[in-house]
Amino acid sequence: MTTRSTPPLDLPITGLAGLFATSGVLHLVRPQIFEPLIPSALPARTTVEVSGVAEIACAAGLLHPRTRGAAGLASAALLVGVLPGNVKMSVDAGKRARRKPGAKSAAFFAGTLARLPLQWPMIRTALRAGGR
């Protein structure tokens, strides 16, 4: 049986940890931003807070070699889990931009669209941190 070694802490993994830490704190400080992304069957505030704590835990775990592997896999799972919410954010922004045309709503919609393809390199980085 072969074991996978933990990759070194490099710029992409450090960057992913920074994004998770920033987003996690934002989830806790301004949860109302994220609540519209939560399916109505779930408690929105609690779900946002739990995901914020999970992001902060993943960020911390990615920074230490002993926890990087598990944190990398958890980070990949978290990124896959939030992808539908990011798609919903973009769809909702597109609807708002059509209802209320303007530079601000168009720019926000463009930003949500530009963000979606960035999920894939983040997932790849998380998997690499996890030794995959």
mmCIF file of N, CA and C in Angstrom:
data_model
loop_
_atom_site.group_PDB
_atom_site.id
_atom_site.type_symbol
_atom_site.label_atom_id
_atom_site.label_comp_id
_atom_site.label_asym_id
_atom_site.label_seq_id
_atom_site.Cartn_x
_atom_site.Cartn_y
_atom_site.Cartn_z
ATOM 1 N N MET A 1 0.844 -1.174 0.000
ATOM 2 C CA MET A 1 0.000 0.000 0.000
ATOM 3 C C MET A 1 0.891 1.240 0.000
ATOM 4 N N THR A 2 0.600 2.139 -0.917
ATOM 5 C CA THR A 2 1.392 3.362 -0.973
ATOM 6 C C THR A 2 0.685 4.452 -0.183
ATOM 7 N N THR A 3 1.505 5.291 0.411
ATOM 8 C CA THR A 3 0.934 6.422 1.144
ATOM 9 C C THR A 3 1.208 7.685 0.356
ATOM 10 N N ARG A 4 0.299 8.585 0.433
ATOM 11 C CA ARG A 4 0.468 9.865 -0.252
ATOM 12 C C ARG A 4 1.151 10.831 0.711
ATOM 13 N N SER A 5 2.106 11.556 0.183
ATOM 14 C CA SER A 5 2.776 12.524 1.043
ATOM 15 C C SER A 5 2.017 13.849 0.999
ATOM 16 N N THR A 6 2.150 14.584 2.061
ATOM 17 C CA THR A 6 1.514 15.891 2.142
ATOM 18 C C THR A 6 2.313 16.868 1.293
ATOM 19 N N PRO A 7 1.646 17.569 0.390
ATOM 20 C CA PRO A 7 2.383 18.533 -0.423
ATOM 21 C C PRO A 7 2.854 19.705 0.429
ATOM 22 N N PRO A 8 3.900 20.358 -0.007
ATOM 23 C CA PRO A 8 4.384 21.517 0.756
ATOM 24 C C PRO A 8 3.386 22.661 0.694
ATOM 25 N N LEU A 9 3.475 23.531 1.668
ATOM 26 C CA LEU A 9 2.640 24.731 1.691
ATOM 27 C C LEU A 9 3.181 25.676 0.628
ATOM 28 N N ASP A 10 2.442 25.792 -0.470
ATOM 29 C CA ASP A 10 2.868 26.660 -1.559
ATOM 30 C C ASP A 10 1.871 27.804 -1.732
ATOM 31 N N LEU A 11 2.107 28.637 -2.712
ATOM 32 C CA LEU A 11 1.259 29.812 -2.914
ATOM 33 C C LEU A 11 -0.202 29.454 -3.187
ATOM 34 N N PRO A 12 -0.508 28.473 -4.060
ATOM 35 C CA PRO A 12 -1.924 28.157 -4.279
ATOM 36 C C PRO A 12 -2.631 27.654 -3.015
ATOM 37 N N ILE A 13 -1.979 26.817 -2.224
ATOM 38 C CA ILE A 13 -2.606 26.311 -1.002
ATOM 39 C C ILE A 13 -2.757 27.439 0.017
ATOM 40 N N THR A 14 -1.730 28.283 0.130
ATOM 41 C CA THR A 14 -1.817 29.431 1.031
ATOM 42 C C THR A 14 -2.931 30.373 0.585
ATOM 43 N N GLY A 15 -3.040 30.592 -0.713
ATOM 44 C CA GLY A 15 -4.101 31.445 -1.244
ATOM 45 C C GLY A 15 -5.482 30.873 -0.953
ATOM 46 N N LEU A 16 -5.629 29.553 -1.121
ATOM 47 C CA LEU A 16 -6.906 28.911 -0.823
ATOM 48 C C LEU A 16 -7.239 29.066 0.659
ATOM 49 N N ALA A 17 -6.249 28.885 1.517
ATOM 50 C CA ALA A 17 -6.461 29.068 2.955
ATOM 51 C C ALA A 17 -6.891 30.511 3.245
ATOM 52 N N GLY A 18 -6.271 31.461 2.586
ATOM 53 C CA GLY A 18 -6.636 32.865 2.775
ATOM 54 C C GLY A 18 -8.062 33.158 2.321
ATOM 55 N N LEU A 19 -8.445 32.584 1.182
ATOM 56 C CA LEU A 19 -9.820 32.767 0.701
ATOM 57 C C LEU A 19 -10.826 32.164 1.670
ATOM 58 N N PHE A 20 -10.516 30.959 2.158
ATOM 59 C CA PHE A 20 -11.416 30.320 3.120
ATOM 60 C C PHE A 20 -11.516 31.130 4.411
ATOM 61 N N ALA A 21 -10.393 31.608 4.905
ATOM 62 C CA ALA A 21 -10.413 32.386 6.150
ATOM 63 C C ALA A 21 -11.238 33.657 5.979
ATOM 64 N N THR A 22 -11.022 34.363 4.877
ATOM 65 C CA THR A 22 -11.752 35.603 4.615
ATOM 66 C C THR A 22 -13.248 35.335 4.461
ATOM 67 N N SER A 23 -13.573 34.344 3.655
ATOM 68 C CA SER A 23 -14.980 34.018 3.434
ATOM 69 C C SER A 23 -15.640 33.520 4.715
ATOM 70 N N GLY A 24 -14.924 32.712 5.486
ATOM 71 C CA GLY A 24 -15.477 32.202 6.739
ATOM 72 C C GLY A 24 -15.800 33.309 7.717
ATOM 73 N N VAL A 25 -14.894 34.255 7.842
ATOM 74 C CA VAL A 25 -15.143 35.389 8.729
ATOM 75 C C VAL A 25 -16.330 36.206 8.208
ATOM 76 N N LEU A 26 -16.385 36.419 6.910
ATOM 77 C CA LEU A 26 -17.493 37.173 6.327
ATOM 78 C C LEU A 26 -18.832 36.463 6.578
ATOM 79 N N HIS A 27 -18.836 35.120 6.510
ATOM 80 C CA HIS A 27 -20.053 34.358 6.815
ATOM 81 C C HIS A 27 -20.539 34.639 8.240
ATOM 82 N N LEU A 28 -19.601 34.810 9.156
ATOM 83 C CA LEU A 28 -19.968 35.018 10.557
ATOM 84 C C LEU A 28 -20.315 36.473 10.865
ATOM 85 N N VAL A 29 -19.648 37.403 10.196
ATOM 86 C CA VAL A 29 -19.845 38.826 10.466
ATOM 87 C C VAL A 29 -21.054 39.383 9.697
ATOM 88 N N ARG A 30 -21.266 38.916 8.488
ATOM 89 C CA ARG A 30 -22.363 39.406 7.640
ATOM 90 C C ARG A 30 -23.163 38.230 7.064
ATOM 91 N N PRO A 31 -23.767 37.404 7.890
ATOM 92 C CA PRO A 31 -24.469 36.214 7.393
ATOM 93 C C PRO A 31 -25.613 36.531 6.442
ATOM 94 N N GLN A 32 -26.201 37.708 6.563
ATOM 95 C CA GLN A 32 -27.335 38.067 5.712
ATOM 96 C C GLN A 32 -26.959 38.089 4.232
ATOM 97 N N ILE A 33 -25.685 38.271 3.926
ATOM 98 C CA ILE A 33 -25.232 38.243 2.531
ATOM 99 C C ILE A 33 -25.454 36.866 1.931
ATOM 100 N N PHE A 34 -25.247 35.819 2.726
ATOM 101 C CA PHE A 34 -25.261 34.449 2.232
ATOM 102 C C PHE A 34 -26.604 33.746 2.422
ATOM 103 N N GLU A 35 -27.448 34.284 3.262
ATOM 104 C CA GLU A 35 -28.716 33.618 3.558
ATOM 105 C C GLU A 35 -29.588 33.377 2.326
ATOM 106 N N PRO A 36 -29.628 34.287 1.334
ATOM 107 C CA PRO A 36 -30.462 34.015 0.155
ATOM 108 C C PRO A 36 -29.993 32.808 -0.672
ATOM 109 N N LEU A 37 -28.773 32.341 -0.448
ATOM 110 C CA LEU A 37 -28.244 31.210 -1.206
ATOM 111 C C LEU A 37 -28.672 29.863 -0.624
ATOM 112 N N ILE A 38 -29.226 29.881 0.564
ATOM 113 C CA ILE A 38 -29.543 28.649 1.282
ATOM 114 C C ILE A 38 -30.934 28.159 0.862
ATOM 115 N N PRO A 39 -31.055 26.865 0.527
ATOM 116 C CA PRO A 39 -32.380 26.331 0.182
ATOM 117 C C PRO A 39 -33.362 26.533 1.339
ATOM 118 N N SER A 40 -34.608 26.782 0.999
ATOM 119 C CA SER A 40 -35.612 27.104 2.014
ATOM 120 C C SER A 40 -35.851 25.959 3.001
ATOM 121 N N ALA A 41 -35.489 24.742 2.643
ATOM 122 C CA ALA A 41 -35.686 23.603 3.547
ATOM 123 C C ALA A 41 -34.686 23.614 4.712
ATOM 124 N N LEU A 42 -33.642 24.435 4.628
ATOM 125 C CA LEU A 42 -32.612 24.490 5.673
ATOM 126 C C LEU A 42 -32.735 25.789 6.461
ATOM 127 N N PRO A 43 -32.327 25.769 7.733
ATOM 128 C CA PRO A 43 -32.304 27.018 8.503
ATOM 129 C C PRO A 43 -31.160 27.903 7.987
ATOM 130 N N ALA A 44 -31.513 29.020 7.374
ATOM 131 C CA ALA A 44 -30.527 29.829 6.655
ATOM 132 C C ALA A 44 -29.405 30.336 7.551
ATOM 133 N N ARG A 45 -29.732 30.981 8.665
ATOM 134 C CA ARG A 45 -28.691 31.580 9.512
ATOM 135 C C ARG A 45 -27.744 30.504 10.045
ATOM 136 N N THR A 46 -28.302 29.423 10.554
ATOM 137 C CA THR A 46 -27.473 28.343 11.108
ATOM 138 C C THR A 46 -26.588 27.729 10.024
ATOM 139 N N THR A 47 -27.143 27.515 8.847
ATOM 140 C CA THR A 47 -26.373 26.924 7.748
ATOM 141 C C THR A 47 -25.222 27.834 7.354
ATOM 142 N N VAL A 48 -25.475 29.127 7.285
ATOM 143 C CA VAL A 48 -24.413 30.085 6.944
ATOM 144 C C VAL A 48 -23.336 30.088 8.024
ATOM 145 N N GLU A 49 -23.739 30.085 9.277
ATOM 146 C CA GLU A 49 -22.758 30.104 10.370
ATOM 147 C C GLU A 49 -21.927 28.826 10.386
ATOM 148 N N VAL A 50 -22.559 27.682 10.203
ATOM 149 C CA VAL A 50 -21.828 26.410 10.187
ATOM 150 C C VAL A 50 -20.848 26.381 9.014
ATOM 151 N N SER A 51 -21.282 26.864 7.853
ATOM 152 C CA SER A 51 -20.370 26.867 6.708
ATOM 153 C C SER A 51 -19.214 27.841 6.929
ATOM 154 N N GLY A 52 -19.464 28.944 7.624
ATOM 155 C CA GLY A 52 -18.378 29.873 7.943
ATOM 156 C C GLY A 52 -17.349 29.248 8.861
ATOM 157 N N VAL A 53 -17.817 28.550 9.879
ATOM 158 C CA VAL A 53 -16.899 27.854 10.792
ATOM 159 C C VAL A 53 -16.126 26.777 10.029
ATOM 160 N N ALA A 54 -16.821 26.058 9.139
ATOM 161 C CA ALA A 54 -16.150 25.019 8.341
ATOM 162 C C ALA A 54 -15.062 25.627 7.457
ATOM 163 N N GLU A 55 -15.329 26.785 6.871
ATOM 164 C CA GLU A 55 -14.323 27.443 6.037
ATOM 165 C C GLU A 55 -13.112 27.859 6.857
ATOM 166 N N ILE A 56 -13.339 28.390 8.041
ATOM 167 C CA ILE A 56 -12.221 28.786 8.904
ATOM 168 C C ILE A 56 -11.420 27.557 9.334
ATOM 169 N N ALA A 57 -12.101 26.467 9.652
ATOM 170 C CA ALA A 57 -11.410 25.228 10.033
ATOM 171 C C ALA A 57 -10.586 24.687 8.868
ATOM 172 N N CYS A 58 -11.152 24.729 7.668
ATOM 173 C CA CYS A 58 -10.396 24.275 6.492
ATOM 174 C C CYS A 58 -9.170 25.157 6.277
ATOM 175 N N ALA A 59 -9.338 26.463 6.422
ATOM 176 C CA ALA A 59 -8.209 27.388 6.245
ATOM 177 C C ALA A 59 -7.082 27.047 7.209
ATOM 178 N N ALA A 60 -7.433 26.883 8.461
ATOM 179 C CA ALA A 60 -6.409 26.563 9.465
ATOM 180 C C ALA A 60 -5.768 25.218 9.167
ATOM 181 N N GLY A 61 -6.580 24.245 8.810
ATOM 182 C CA GLY A 61 -6.051 22.907 8.527
ATOM 183 C C GLY A 61 -5.117 22.861 7.335
ATOM 184 N N LEU A 62 -5.383 23.672 6.334
ATOM 185 C CA LEU A 62 -4.521 23.698 5.140
ATOM 186 C C LEU A 62 -3.123 24.219 5.455
ATOM 187 N N LEU A 63 -2.996 25.017 6.495
ATOM 188 C CA LEU A 63 -1.707 25.651 6.789
ATOM 189 C C LEU A 63 -0.714 24.747 7.521
ATOM 190 N N HIS A 64 -1.192 23.688 8.152
ATOM 191 C CA HIS A 64 -0.303 22.818 8.923
ATOM 192 C C HIS A 64 -0.114 21.482 8.204
ATOM 193 N N PRO A 65 1.138 21.009 8.088
ATOM 194 C CA PRO A 65 1.382 19.774 7.340
ATOM 195 C C PRO A 65 0.652 18.546 7.909
ATOM 196 N N ARG A 66 0.464 18.484 9.214
ATOM 197 C CA ARG A 66 -0.186 17.306 9.801
ATOM 198 C C ARG A 66 -1.678 17.250 9.510
ATOM 199 N N THR A 67 -2.286 18.388 9.245
ATOM 200 C CA THR A 67 -3.726 18.424 8.981
ATOM 201 C C THR A 67 -4.052 18.764 7.528
ATOM 202 N N ARG A 68 -3.024 19.075 6.741
ATOM 203 C CA ARG A 68 -3.251 19.531 5.362
ATOM 204 C C ARG A 68 -3.994 18.502 4.526
ATOM 205 N N GLY A 69 -3.671 17.236 4.673
ATOM 206 C CA GLY A 69 -4.323 16.209 3.859
ATOM 207 C C GLY A 69 -5.819 16.152 4.106
ATOM 208 N N ALA A 70 -6.204 16.024 5.357
ATOM 209 C CA ALA A 70 -7.634 15.968 5.695
ATOM 210 C C ALA A 70 -8.319 17.285 5.352
ATOM 211 N N ALA A 71 -7.654 18.394 5.634
ATOM 212 C CA ALA A 71 -8.246 19.704 5.343
ATOM 213 C C ALA A 71 -8.399 19.908 3.841
ATOM 214 N N GLY A 72 -7.471 19.384 3.062
ATOM 215 C CA GLY A 72 -7.589 19.494 1.604
ATOM 216 C C GLY A 72 -8.820 18.767 1.091
ATOM 217 N N LEU A 73 -9.033 17.553 1.574
ATOM 218 C CA LEU A 73 -10.214 16.799 1.149
ATOM 219 C C LEU A 73 -11.500 17.452 1.650
ATOM 220 N N ALA A 74 -11.481 17.936 2.883
ATOM 221 C CA ALA A 74 -12.655 18.642 3.417
ATOM 222 C C ALA A 74 -12.915 19.923 2.619
ATOM 223 N N SER A 75 -11.857 20.609 2.237
ATOM 224 C CA SER A 75 -11.999 21.839 1.451
ATOM 225 C C SER A 75 -12.617 21.551 0.090
ATOM 226 N N ALA A 76 -12.158 20.475 -0.554
ATOM 227 C CA ALA A 76 -12.725 20.100 -1.853
ATOM 228 C C ALA A 76 -14.218 19.786 -1.709
ATOM 229 N N ALA A 77 -14.562 19.036 -0.669
ATOM 230 C CA ALA A 77 -15.972 18.695 -0.439
ATOM 231 C C ALA A 77 -16.796 19.953 -0.176
ATOM 232 N N LEU A 78 -16.249 20.866 0.599
ATOM 233 C CA LEU A 78 -16.957 22.113 0.898
ATOM 234 C C LEU A 78 -17.173 22.926 -0.376
ATOM 235 N N LEU A 79 -16.153 23.016 -1.207
ATOM 236 C CA LEU A 79 -16.280 23.765 -2.458
ATOM 237 C C LEU A 79 -17.322 23.147 -3.384
ATOM 238 N N VAL A 80 -17.366 21.832 -3.449
ATOM 239 C CA VAL A 80 -18.386 21.165 -4.261
ATOM 240 C C VAL A 80 -19.769 21.416 -3.651
ATOM 241 N N GLY A 81 -19.838 21.387 -2.328
ATOM 242 C CA GLY A 81 -21.107 21.591 -1.647
ATOM 243 C C GLY A 81 -21.692 22.974 -1.823
ATOM 244 N N VAL A 82 -20.841 23.992 -1.920
ATOM 245 C CA VAL A 82 -21.353 25.356 -2.054
ATOM 246 C C VAL A 82 -21.545 25.774 -3.508
ATOM 247 N N LEU A 83 -21.095 24.953 -4.447
ATOM 248 C CA LEU A 83 -21.228 25.303 -5.863
ATOM 249 C C LEU A 83 -22.683 25.579 -6.264
ATOM 250 N N PRO A 84 -23.650 24.765 -5.846
ATOM 251 C CA PRO A 84 -25.043 25.099 -6.211
ATOM 252 C C PRO A 84 -25.483 26.473 -5.686
ATOM 253 N N GLY A 85 -25.030 26.856 -4.513
ATOM 254 C CA GLY A 85 -25.360 28.181 -3.987
ATOM 255 C C GLY A 85 -24.746 29.281 -4.835
ATOM 256 N N ASN A 86 -23.526 29.055 -5.319
ATOM 257 C CA ASN A 86 -22.884 30.049 -6.182
ATOM 258 C C ASN A 86 -23.605 30.164 -7.524
ATOM 259 N N VAL A 87 -24.080 29.021 -8.040
ATOM 260 C CA VAL A 87 -24.859 29.048 -9.284
ATOM 261 C C VAL A 87 -26.167 29.804 -9.040
ATOM 262 N N LYS A 88 -26.821 29.526 -7.916
ATOM 263 C CA LYS A 88 -28.069 30.221 -7.578
ATOM 264 C C LYS A 88 -27.836 31.724 -7.473
ATOM 265 N N MET A 89 -26.718 32.119 -6.865
ATOM 266 C CA MET A 89 -26.406 33.542 -6.744
ATOM 267 C C MET A 89 -26.319 34.184 -8.131
ATOM 268 N N SER A 90 -25.690 33.486 -9.061
ATOM 269 C CA SER A 90 -25.539 34.020 -10.405
ATOM 270 C C SER A 90 -26.881 34.094 -11.131
ATOM 271 N N VAL A 91 -27.685 33.048 -11.005
ATOM 272 C CA VAL A 91 -29.009 33.052 -11.641
ATOM 273 C C VAL A 91 -29.863 34.195 -11.081
ATOM 274 N N ASP A 92 -29.865 34.338 -9.758
ATOM 275 C CA ASP A 92 -30.639 35.411 -9.129
ATOM 276 C C ASP A 92 -30.134 36.788 -9.563
ATOM 277 N N ALA A 93 -28.823 36.950 -9.656
ATOM 278 C CA ALA A 93 -28.252 38.230 -10.087
ATOM 279 C C ALA A 93 -28.636 38.531 -11.532
ATOM 280 N N GLY A 94 -28.666 37.498 -12.367
ATOM 281 C CA GLY A 94 -29.087 37.685 -13.754
ATOM 282 C C GLY A 94 -30.538 38.129 -13.843
ATOM 283 N N LYS A 95 -31.393 37.533 -13.022
ATOM 284 C CA LYS A 95 -32.812 37.928 -13.002
ATOM 285 C C LYS A 95 -32.966 39.383 -12.550
ATOM 286 N N ARG A 96 -32.212 39.759 -11.492
ATOM 287 C CA ARG A 96 -32.274 41.149 -11.009
ATOM 288 C C ARG A 96 -31.769 42.123 -12.076
ATOM 289 N N ALA A 97 -30.722 41.731 -12.788
ATOM 290 C CA ALA A 97 -30.157 42.604 -13.823
ATOM 291 C C ALA A 97 -31.149 42.809 -14.960
ATOM 292 N N ARG A 98 -31.947 41.800 -15.254
ATOM 293 C CA ARG A 98 -32.962 41.957 -16.298
ATOM 294 C C ARG A 98 -34.134 42.813 -15.816
ATOM 295 N N ARG A 99 -34.506 42.649 -14.537
ATOM 296 C CA ARG A 99 -35.627 43.429 -13.979
ATOM 297 C C ARG A 99 -35.256 44.894 -13.786
ATOM 298 N N LYS A 100 -34.036 45.135 -13.318
ATOM 299 C CA LYS A 100 -33.575 46.503 -13.041
ATOM 300 C C LYS A 100 -32.247 46.731 -13.745
ATOM 301 N N PRO A 101 -32.303 46.987 -15.055
ATOM 302 C CA PRO A 101 -31.050 47.185 -15.790
ATOM 303 C C PRO A 101 -30.270 48.379 -15.236
ATOM 304 N N GLY A 102 -28.984 48.229 -15.244
ATOM 305 C CA GLY A 102 -28.105 49.295 -14.775
ATOM 306 C C GLY A 102 -26.697 48.777 -14.628
ATOM 307 N N ALA A 103 -25.769 49.692 -14.512
ATOM 308 C CA ALA A 103 -24.353 49.313 -14.441
ATOM 309 C C ALA A 103 -24.053 48.476 -13.202
ATOM 310 N N LYS A 104 -24.656 48.838 -12.072
ATOM 311 C CA LYS A 104 -24.357 48.130 -10.822
ATOM 312 C C LYS A 104 -24.849 46.679 -10.877
ATOM 313 N N SER A 105 -26.086 46.471 -11.303
ATOM 314 C CA SER A 105 -26.613 45.104 -11.345
ATOM 315 C C SER A 105 -25.920 44.289 -12.432
ATOM 316 N N ALA A 106 -25.571 44.917 -13.545
ATOM 317 C CA ALA A 106 -24.856 44.209 -14.607
ATOM 318 C C ALA A 106 -23.455 43.803 -14.144
ATOM 319 N N ALA A 107 -22.792 44.693 -13.427
ATOM 320 C CA ALA A 107 -21.440 44.386 -12.934
ATOM 321 C C ALA A 107 -21.485 43.265 -11.898
ATOM 322 N N PHE A 108 -22.474 43.291 -11.011
ATOM 323 C CA PHE A 108 -22.592 42.227 -10.019
ATOM 324 C C PHE A 108 -22.849 40.889 -10.703
ATOM 325 N N PHE A 109 -23.751 40.879 -11.676
ATOM 326 C CA PHE A 109 -24.047 39.654 -12.417
ATOM 327 C C PHE A 109 -22.784 39.144 -13.110
ATOM 328 N N ALA A 110 -22.044 40.040 -13.752
ATOM 329 C CA ALA A 110 -20.799 39.635 -14.429
ATOM 330 C C ALA A 110 -19.808 39.046 -13.428
ATOM 331 N N GLY A 111 -19.738 39.651 -12.249
ATOM 332 C CA GLY A 111 -18.837 39.129 -11.219
ATOM 333 C C GLY A 111 -19.222 37.740 -10.758
ATOM 334 N N THR A 112 -20.538 37.494 -10.622
ATOM 335 C CA THR A 112 -20.969 36.153 -10.194
ATOM 336 C C THR A 112 -20.688 35.116 -11.274
ATOM 337 N N LEU A 113 -20.818 35.523 -12.525
ATOM 338 C CA LEU A 113 -20.499 34.600 -13.625
ATOM 339 C C LEU A 113 -19.000 34.309 -13.689
ATOM 340 N N ALA A 114 -18.197 35.343 -13.529
ATOM 341 C CA ALA A 114 -16.738 35.175 -13.589
ATOM 342 C C ALA A 114 -16.237 34.292 -12.454
ATOM 343 N N ARG A 115 -16.940 34.323 -11.346
ATOM 344 C CA ARG A 115 -16.525 33.553 -10.165
ATOM 345 C C ARG A 115 -16.711 32.043 -10.348
ATOM 346 N N LEU A 116 -17.724 31.641 -11.107
ATOM 347 C CA LEU A 116 -18.051 30.215 -11.220
ATOM 348 C C LEU A 116 -16.895 29.351 -11.738
ATOM 349 N N PRO A 117 -16.234 29.736 -12.836
ATOM 350 C CA PRO A 117 -15.142 28.874 -13.306
ATOM 351 C C PRO A 117 -13.949 28.815 -12.349
ATOM 352 N N LEU A 118 -13.859 29.777 -11.425
ATOM 353 C CA LEU A 118 -12.753 29.771 -10.461
ATOM 354 C C LEU A 118 -12.902 28.649 -9.436
ATOM 355 N N GLN A 119 -14.105 28.097 -9.319
ATOM 356 C CA GLN A 119 -14.314 26.981 -8.387
ATOM 357 C C GLN A 119 -13.427 25.792 -8.761
ATOM 358 N N TRP A 120 -13.280 25.537 -10.052
ATOM 359 C CA TRP A 120 -12.548 24.338 -10.486
ATOM 360 C C TRP A 120 -11.071 24.371 -10.085
ATOM 361 N N PRO A 121 -10.325 25.453 -10.326
ATOM 362 C CA PRO A 121 -8.938 25.451 -9.849
ATOM 363 C C PRO A 121 -8.837 25.405 -8.322
ATOM 364 N N MET A 122 -9.831 25.966 -7.635
ATOM 365 C CA MET A 122 -9.806 25.891 -6.170
ATOM 366 C C MET A 122 -10.028 24.447 -5.721
ATOM 367 N N ILE A 123 -10.935 23.743 -6.371
ATOM 368 C CA ILE A 123 -11.165 22.332 -6.035
ATOM 369 C C ILE A 123 -9.908 21.510 -6.337
ATOM 370 N N ARG A 124 -9.276 21.772 -7.484
ATOM 371 C CA ARG A 124 -8.039 21.050 -7.823
ATOM 372 C C ARG A 124 -6.946 21.319 -6.789
ATOM 373 N N THR A 125 -6.820 22.564 -6.363
ATOM 374 C CA THR A 125 -5.817 22.899 -5.346
ATOM 375 C C THR A 125 -6.131 22.184 -4.040
ATOM 376 N N ALA A 126 -7.395 22.163 -3.653
ATOM 377 C CA ALA A 126 -7.798 21.473 -2.417
ATOM 378 C C ALA A 126 -7.485 19.980 -2.508
ATOM 379 N N LEU A 127 -7.783 19.364 -3.642
ATOM 380 C CA LEU A 127 -7.490 17.932 -3.815
ATOM 381 C C LEU A 127 -5.980 17.677 -3.771
ATOM 382 N N ARG A 128 -5.219 18.572 -4.380
ATOM 383 C CA ARG A 128 -3.752 18.421 -4.341
ATOM 384 C C ARG A 128 -3.253 18.539 -2.912
ATOM 385 N N ALA A 129 -3.822 19.489 -2.148
ATOM 386 C CA ALA A 129 -3.451 19.621 -0.734
ATOM 387 C C ALA A 129 -3.810 18.352 0.030
ATOM 388 N N GLY A 130 -4.862 17.699 -0.415
ATOM 389 C CA GLY A 130 -5.284 16.455 0.227
ATOM 390 C C GLY A 130 -4.494 15.247 -0.240
ATOM 391 N N GLY A 131 -3.514 15.455 -1.101
ATOM 392 C CA GLY A 131 -2.682 14.348 -1.568
ATOM 393 C C GLY A 131 -3.289 13.591 -2.725
ATOM 394 N N ARG A 132 -4.256 14.167 -3.380
ATOM 395 C CA ARG A 132 -4.905 13.482 -4.525
ATOM 396 C C ARG A 132 -4.435 14.070 -5.824
#
